């Protein structure tokens, strides 16, 4: 006999006290009868009315939004973005928190992940749990850093570009994304009619003037005529295989980090914060303290950011082996590291390539 479907609890409201932060912009709370809630748009220590957005009777946990704040945290501010809030854009998790509180909460999430997944305290991991602001985020109070160098816009049925709502395919049309880097905003994606497109990704490289737009058409749709007042590469996501193919301009952008220029192909991975690549290289090198003549492995090496940084520091007698499964990324890494004689990039899965390298 077929079991009866469980009753949906979506829309049910609970008055709860908010506990610790969790991954994905949530905080944990419990109802009076012990039901676990993962609540967004709130902060630890607040008392709120939480409205269930996902879940059914008997579920291990429910997802919810804080729709009314009864006792606010001292870290709460008015979200500067007009599209932030329950049921709105899902792009930013902590716009309702002061910048210092945002960093503290993110640090707590990382510390919890280290403990739960790796069995390490921050001290054992060599980290005191503090998250410092990136150099580009040191702005006057009240200003929002425009840092995101890659933004993927969803397109609604009317051709409006926007961002998806949290855990939803619904599109929140926007006029401007506050955290988009100037090079992205200058492309004017939100001002154009993208009828026939499913998504539009805008990329503004760090350290070069390279700009790229990646268009994903809906089935059977033709690409729109894109007129821009600056050089921009245009790429297309193919319907039949999901591959990204060149329509106009270069098939890559040039990103600058650690004193080197890195070619990153369309669809390739690069950090979206302009200071992130340099910051990560500095942190990794401080942790490793590489010495001349040593050998190093860069697993999941992407386009070779860390492999290049290691090769620079290991010198002519050192050696670096990078392993990466993505064909396009391997091509970029080999191009980016062609000036190093003792760097080798192998394509394949780490678990398959590493055992045969000796």
Short mmCIF file of C-alpha atoms in Angstrom, two decimals:
data_model
loop_
_atom_site.label_atom_id
_atom_site.label_comp_id
_atom_site.label_asym_id
_atom_site.label_seq_id
_atom_site.Cartn_x
_atom_site.Cartn_y
_atom_site.Cartn_z
CA UNK A 1 0.00 0.00 0.00
CA UNK A 2 1.33 3.41 -0.96
CA UNK A 3 2.22 5.65 1.98
CA UNK A 4 0.30 8.88 2.34
CA UNK A 5 2.31 11.98 1.41
CA UNK A 6 3.66 13.86 4.40
CA UNK A 7 2.08 17.21 5.20
CA UNK A 8 4.02 20.26 4.04
CA UNK A 9 4.89 22.74 6.77
CA UNK A 10 5.74 25.59 4.38
CA UNK A 11 4.26 28.85 5.64
CA UNK A 12 4.09 27.77 9.27
CA UNK A 13 5.57 30.34 11.67
CA UNK A 14 7.50 29.85 14.91
CA UNK A 15 8.78 32.36 17.45
CA UNK A 16 12.31 31.18 18.25
CA UNK A 17 15.60 32.24 19.79
CA UNK A 18 18.48 32.02 17.32
CA UNK A 19 21.52 29.90 18.13
CA UNK A 20 24.88 29.47 16.38
CA UNK A 21 25.69 30.20 12.77
CA UNK A 22 25.67 27.40 10.17
CA UNK A 23 26.83 27.10 6.57
CA UNK A 24 25.03 28.92 3.75
CA UNK A 25 23.83 32.00 5.59
CA UNK A 26 21.75 30.03 8.09
CA UNK A 27 21.60 30.10 11.85
CA UNK A 28 20.30 27.21 13.94
CA UNK A 29 17.19 27.42 16.11
CA UNK A 30 14.84 24.97 17.79
CA UNK A 31 11.10 25.21 18.25
CA UNK A 32 9.49 24.58 21.65
CA UNK A 33 9.00 20.92 20.72
CA UNK A 34 12.63 20.48 19.62
CA UNK A 35 12.24 20.77 15.84
CA UNK A 36 15.49 22.01 14.26
CA UNK A 37 15.23 25.09 12.03
CA UNK A 38 17.88 26.47 9.69
CA UNK A 39 16.95 30.15 9.55
CA UNK A 40 18.21 32.80 7.13
CA UNK A 41 18.14 36.61 7.49
CA UNK A 42 18.88 36.46 11.20
CA UNK A 43 21.87 36.58 13.58
CA UNK A 44 22.92 34.58 16.66
CA UNK A 45 21.18 35.72 19.84
CA UNK A 46 18.17 37.30 18.12
CA UNK A 47 14.56 36.43 18.81
CA UNK A 48 12.57 36.24 15.59
CA UNK A 49 9.45 34.95 13.93
CA UNK A 50 10.66 32.29 11.48
CA UNK A 51 8.47 31.24 8.56
CA UNK A 52 9.10 27.78 7.11
CA UNK A 53 10.20 27.82 3.46
CA UNK A 54 11.00 24.11 3.03
CA UNK A 55 10.07 20.98 4.94
CA UNK A 56 7.38 18.54 5.91
CA UNK A 57 6.13 16.71 8.97
CA UNK A 58 8.73 14.31 10.33
CA UNK A 59 11.67 16.00 8.61
CA UNK A 60 15.00 16.03 10.45
CA UNK A 61 15.13 19.80 9.98
CA UNK A 62 13.17 22.63 8.34
CA UNK A 63 14.41 25.66 6.42
CA UNK A 64 12.97 29.05 7.30
CA UNK A 65 13.30 32.81 6.86
CA UNK A 66 13.20 35.34 9.68
CA UNK A 67 10.21 37.47 8.68
CA UNK A 68 10.03 39.55 11.87
CA UNK A 69 12.84 40.48 14.26
CA UNK A 70 11.55 40.78 17.83
CA UNK A 71 14.89 41.23 19.61
CA UNK A 72 17.66 42.38 17.21
CA UNK A 73 21.37 41.71 17.61
CA UNK A 74 23.73 44.64 18.16
CA UNK A 75 25.40 43.48 14.93
CA UNK A 76 22.25 43.96 12.84
CA UNK A 77 22.07 46.76 10.26
CA UNK A 78 19.63 47.71 7.54
CA UNK A 79 20.65 45.74 4.46
CA UNK A 80 22.12 48.25 1.96
CA UNK A 81 20.89 46.24 -1.03
CA UNK A 82 17.24 46.82 -2.00
CA UNK A 83 16.98 43.23 -3.26
CA UNK A 84 18.10 41.55 -0.02
CA UNK A 85 15.66 39.94 2.39
CA UNK A 86 13.27 37.00 2.78
CA UNK A 87 12.06 35.70 -0.56
CA UNK A 88 14.33 38.05 -2.51
CA UNK A 89 17.78 37.70 -4.11
CA UNK A 90 19.77 34.73 -2.82
CA UNK A 91 23.19 36.10 -3.74
CA UNK A 92 24.39 37.61 -0.44
CA UNK A 93 23.95 35.86 2.91
CA UNK A 94 24.86 38.54 5.44
CA UNK A 95 23.87 42.00 4.17
CA UNK A 96 21.93 42.50 7.41
CA UNK A 97 25.14 42.23 9.49
CA UNK A 98 27.96 44.70 10.11
CA UNK A 99 31.09 43.90 8.05
CA UNK A 100 33.06 42.88 11.15
CA UNK A 101 30.25 40.57 12.23
CA UNK A 102 30.12 39.05 8.75
CA UNK A 103 33.79 38.13 8.95
CA UNK A 104 33.38 36.75 12.47
CA UNK A 105 30.43 34.59 11.41
CA UNK A 106 32.33 33.27 8.40
CA UNK A 107 35.25 32.43 10.68
CA UNK A 108 32.91 30.51 12.98
CA UNK A 109 31.59 28.52 10.01
CA UNK A 110 35.12 27.59 8.91
CA UNK A 111 36.06 26.63 12.48
CA UNK A 112 32.96 24.43 12.75
CA UNK A 113 33.74 22.75 9.42
CA UNK A 114 37.34 22.08 10.49
CA UNK A 115 36.11 20.50 13.70
CA UNK A 116 33.23 18.48 12.22
CA UNK A 117 34.80 17.35 8.94
CA UNK A 118 38.53 17.30 9.70
CA UNK A 119 38.48 16.73 13.46
CA UNK A 120 40.70 19.78 14.00
CA UNK A 121 40.43 22.77 16.26
CA UNK A 122 41.58 26.08 14.71
CA UNK A 123 44.68 25.88 16.93
CA UNK A 124 45.53 22.41 15.59
CA UNK A 125 45.04 23.74 12.07
CA UNK A 126 47.44 26.62 12.78
CA UNK A 127 44.72 29.29 12.68
CA UNK A 128 43.30 31.37 15.51
CA UNK A 129 39.81 31.61 13.98
CA UNK A 130 40.14 35.26 12.90
CA UNK A 131 39.02 36.34 9.42
CA UNK A 132 40.73 39.54 8.31
CA UNK A 133 39.32 41.98 5.73
CA UNK A 134 40.80 41.82 2.25
CA UNK A 135 42.70 44.93 1.22
CA UNK A 136 40.02 45.97 -1.26
CA UNK A 137 37.29 45.79 1.39
CA UNK A 138 38.73 48.55 3.59
CA UNK A 139 36.14 51.17 2.70
CA UNK A 140 34.47 53.92 4.73
CA UNK A 141 31.62 52.82 6.98
CA UNK A 142 28.35 52.43 5.12
CA UNK A 143 29.93 51.73 1.73
CA UNK A 144 29.58 48.31 0.09
CA UNK A 145 32.73 46.98 -1.62
CA UNK A 146 32.13 46.32 -5.31
CA UNK A 147 34.38 43.29 -5.54
CA UNK A 148 32.75 40.48 -7.51
CA UNK A 149 34.59 40.13 -10.84
CA UNK A 150 32.33 37.35 -12.16
CA UNK A 151 28.55 37.51 -12.00
CA UNK A 152 26.16 34.97 -13.51
CA UNK A 153 22.79 36.53 -14.21
CA UNK A 154 19.66 34.47 -14.70
CA UNK A 155 17.15 35.67 -17.30
CA UNK A 156 13.38 35.61 -16.77
CA UNK A 157 10.68 34.90 -19.35
CA UNK A 158 10.52 38.60 -20.31
CA UNK A 159 14.24 38.86 -21.04
CA UNK A 160 15.15 40.68 -17.80
CA UNK A 161 18.50 39.87 -16.23
CA UNK A 162 18.54 39.24 -12.50
CA UNK A 163 19.72 36.90 -9.78
CA UNK A 164 18.06 33.76 -8.50
CA UNK A 165 16.18 33.69 -5.24
CA UNK A 166 17.57 31.42 -2.55
CA UNK A 167 17.22 27.71 -3.44
CA UNK A 168 14.90 28.61 -6.30
CA UNK A 169 14.77 28.86 -10.07
CA UNK A 170 12.76 32.09 -9.76
CA UNK A 171 14.55 35.20 -10.99
CA UNK A 172 14.73 38.45 -9.00
CA UNK A 173 15.11 41.16 -11.69
CA UNK A 174 17.60 43.82 -10.60
CA UNK A 175 18.73 47.21 -11.88
CA UNK A 176 22.22 46.97 -10.39
CA UNK A 177 24.22 44.52 -8.27
CA UNK A 178 26.00 46.46 -5.52
CA UNK A 179 28.86 43.98 -5.14
CA UNK A 180 29.60 43.64 -8.88
CA UNK A 181 33.06 44.98 -9.75
CA UNK A 182 33.11 48.18 -11.83
CA UNK A 183 34.29 46.23 -14.89
CA UNK A 184 31.19 44.03 -14.66
CA UNK A 185 28.78 46.90 -14.01
CA UNK A 186 30.14 48.83 -17.01
CA UNK A 187 28.89 46.07 -19.32
CA UNK A 188 25.30 47.09 -18.50
CA UNK A 189 23.94 43.55 -18.41
CA UNK A 190 20.89 44.58 -16.34
CA UNK A 191 19.93 47.27 -18.88
CA UNK A 192 19.57 44.97 -21.90
CA UNK A 193 16.86 42.73 -23.29
CA UNK A 194 18.10 39.12 -23.11
CA UNK A 195 15.01 37.44 -24.53
CA UNK A 196 15.78 33.85 -25.51
CA UNK A 197 18.65 33.53 -23.05
CA UNK A 198 18.63 31.34 -19.94
CA UNK A 199 21.66 33.02 -18.37
CA UNK A 200 24.34 35.64 -19.01
CA UNK A 201 27.70 35.54 -17.25
CA UNK A 202 29.84 38.68 -17.11
CA UNK A 203 33.57 38.54 -16.36
CA UNK A 204 35.95 41.44 -15.68
CA UNK A 205 39.53 40.22 -15.29
CA UNK A 206 41.83 41.44 -12.52
CA UNK A 207 45.03 43.12 -13.71
CA UNK A 208 43.96 43.44 -17.35
CA UNK A 209 41.19 45.12 -19.31
CA UNK A 210 39.84 41.77 -20.56
CA UNK A 211 36.07 41.43 -20.46
CA UNK A 212 33.93 38.44 -21.39
CA UNK A 213 30.23 37.66 -21.71
CA UNK A 214 29.06 34.03 -21.76
CA UNK A 215 25.57 33.53 -23.19
CA UNK A 216 23.43 30.45 -22.53
CA UNK A 217 20.47 30.36 -24.96
CA UNK A 218 17.22 28.59 -24.22
CA UNK A 219 16.53 25.55 -26.44
CA UNK A 220 16.08 26.66 -30.04
CA UNK A 221 16.82 30.34 -29.36
CA UNK A 222 19.24 32.43 -31.39
CA UNK A 223 21.88 34.68 -29.90
CA UNK A 224 20.92 38.35 -29.56
CA UNK A 225 22.87 41.11 -31.24
CA UNK A 226 25.24 42.39 -28.54
CA UNK A 227 26.50 45.94 -29.08
CA UNK A 228 29.05 47.16 -26.55
CA UNK A 229 31.18 50.30 -26.45
CA UNK A 230 34.33 48.42 -25.39
CA UNK A 231 36.20 45.27 -26.53
CA UNK A 232 34.42 42.23 -25.10
CA UNK A 233 34.81 38.54 -25.89
CA UNK A 234 31.51 36.73 -26.41
CA UNK A 235 31.07 33.01 -25.77
CA UNK A 236 28.13 30.64 -26.17
CA UNK A 237 27.07 27.64 -24.07
CA UNK A 238 26.12 24.89 -26.53
CA UNK A 239 22.77 23.19 -25.93
CA UNK A 240 23.83 19.71 -27.04
CA UNK A 241 26.93 19.23 -24.89
CA UNK A 242 27.13 22.16 -22.45
CA UNK A 243 30.49 23.12 -23.93
CA UNK A 244 31.48 26.78 -24.19
CA UNK A 245 32.46 27.97 -27.66
CA UNK A 246 33.82 31.24 -28.97
CA UNK A 247 31.53 33.63 -30.85
CA UNK A 248 33.72 36.73 -30.87
CA UNK A 249 37.11 37.76 -29.49
CA UNK A 250 39.43 35.67 -27.34
CA UNK A 251 38.36 32.42 -25.69
CA UNK A 252 40.08 33.46 -22.46
CA UNK A 253 40.75 36.36 -20.10
CA UNK A 254 44.09 37.30 -18.55
CA UNK A 255 44.18 37.41 -14.77
CA UNK A 256 47.07 38.88 -12.79
CA UNK A 257 48.30 37.40 -9.49
CA UNK A 258 51.62 36.85 -7.68
CA UNK A 259 53.40 38.95 -10.27
CA UNK A 260 52.35 36.66 -13.12
CA UNK A 261 49.71 36.76 -15.85
CA UNK A 262 47.44 33.72 -16.04
CA UNK A 263 45.35 32.76 -19.05
CA UNK A 264 41.95 31.51 -17.89
CA UNK A 265 39.72 29.96 -20.53
CA UNK A 266 35.97 30.53 -20.69
CA UNK A 267 34.37 28.32 -18.07
CA UNK A 268 37.67 28.06 -16.19
CA UNK A 269 37.94 28.71 -12.46
CA UNK A 270 39.43 31.87 -11.00
CA UNK A 271 38.74 33.53 -7.66
CA UNK A 272 35.97 36.13 -7.95
CA UNK A 273 37.46 38.55 -5.39
CA UNK A 274 40.25 40.66 -6.95
CA UNK A 275 42.48 40.22 -3.88
CA UNK A 276 41.72 36.54 -3.31
CA UNK A 277 44.34 34.95 -5.56
CA UNK A 278 47.21 37.01 -4.14
CA UNK A 279 45.92 36.54 -0.59
CA UNK A 280 45.69 32.76 -0.99
CA UNK A 281 49.13 32.47 -2.58
CA UNK A 282 50.63 34.47 0.28
CA UNK A 283 48.90 32.30 2.90
CA UNK A 284 49.90 29.03 1.23
CA UNK A 285 53.52 30.07 0.81
CA UNK A 286 53.68 31.21 4.44
CA UNK A 287 52.32 27.83 5.49
CA UNK A 288 54.62 25.75 3.27
CA UNK A 289 57.79 27.85 3.49
CA UNK A 290 59.15 26.27 0.26
CA UNK A 291 62.94 26.06 -0.05
CA UNK A 292 65.16 26.06 -3.10
CA UNK A 293 65.56 22.62 -4.67
CA UNK A 294 62.48 21.01 -3.11
CA UNK A 295 59.81 19.10 -5.04
CA UNK A 296 56.13 20.01 -4.73
CA UNK A 297 52.73 18.68 -5.75
CA UNK A 298 49.82 20.92 -6.77
CA UNK A 299 46.75 18.69 -6.77
CA UNK A 300 43.61 19.94 -8.54
CA UNK A 301 45.90 22.65 -9.90
CA UNK A 302 43.46 24.44 -12.21
CA UNK A 303 45.25 26.95 -14.41
CA UNK A 304 48.44 26.73 -12.34
CA UNK A 305 48.21 29.57 -9.82
CA UNK A 306 49.93 27.72 -6.95
CA UNK A 307 52.17 25.65 -9.23
CA UNK A 308 53.62 28.86 -10.65
CA UNK A 309 54.08 30.40 -7.23
CA UNK A 310 55.89 27.27 -6.03
CA UNK A 311 58.08 27.06 -9.12
CA UNK A 312 59.17 30.67 -8.60
CA UNK A 313 60.26 29.92 -5.06
CA UNK A 314 61.80 26.45 -5.59
CA UNK A 315 64.25 27.69 -8.20
CA UNK A 316 66.01 25.91 -11.08
CA UNK A 317 66.74 22.78 -9.05
CA UNK A 318 63.23 22.40 -7.67
CA UNK A 319 60.35 20.65 -9.42
CA UNK A 320 56.56 20.91 -9.41
CA UNK A 321 53.98 18.37 -10.54
CA UNK A 322 50.46 19.67 -11.11
CA UNK A 323 47.47 17.36 -11.59
CA UNK A 324 44.16 18.56 -13.04
CA UNK A 325 41.25 16.70 -14.65
CA UNK A 326 39.85 19.53 -16.79
CA UNK A 327 41.20 19.52 -20.34
CA UNK A 328 40.82 23.29 -20.87
CA UNK A 329 42.40 24.07 -17.50
CA UNK A 330 45.37 21.80 -18.29
CA UNK A 331 45.91 23.62 -21.58
CA UNK A 332 45.85 26.95 -19.74
CA UNK A 333 48.18 25.71 -16.98
CA UNK A 334 50.73 24.44 -19.50
CA UNK A 335 50.56 27.77 -21.32
CA UNK A 336 50.88 29.76 -18.09
CA UNK A 337 53.87 27.74 -16.86
CA UNK A 338 55.70 27.26 -20.15
CA UNK A 339 58.64 29.35 -18.90
CA UNK A 340 59.41 26.81 -16.16
CA UNK A 341 61.49 23.82 -17.31
CA UNK A 342 60.84 21.80 -14.16
CA UNK A 343 57.06 22.08 -13.98
CA UNK A 344 54.94 19.23 -15.34
CA UNK A 345 51.15 19.30 -15.63
CA UNK A 346 49.36 15.94 -15.93
CA UNK A 347 45.72 15.60 -16.96
CA UNK A 348 43.54 13.15 -15.08
CA UNK A 349 41.95 12.45 -11.73
CA UNK A 350 44.31 12.80 -8.79
CA UNK A 351 43.57 9.30 -7.48
CA UNK A 352 44.50 7.83 -10.87
CA UNK A 353 47.51 9.98 -11.78
CA UNK A 354 49.24 10.31 -8.42
CA UNK A 355 50.02 6.59 -7.83
CA UNK A 356 51.80 6.27 -11.17
CA UNK A 357 53.98 9.33 -10.73
CA UNK A 358 56.20 7.63 -8.18
#
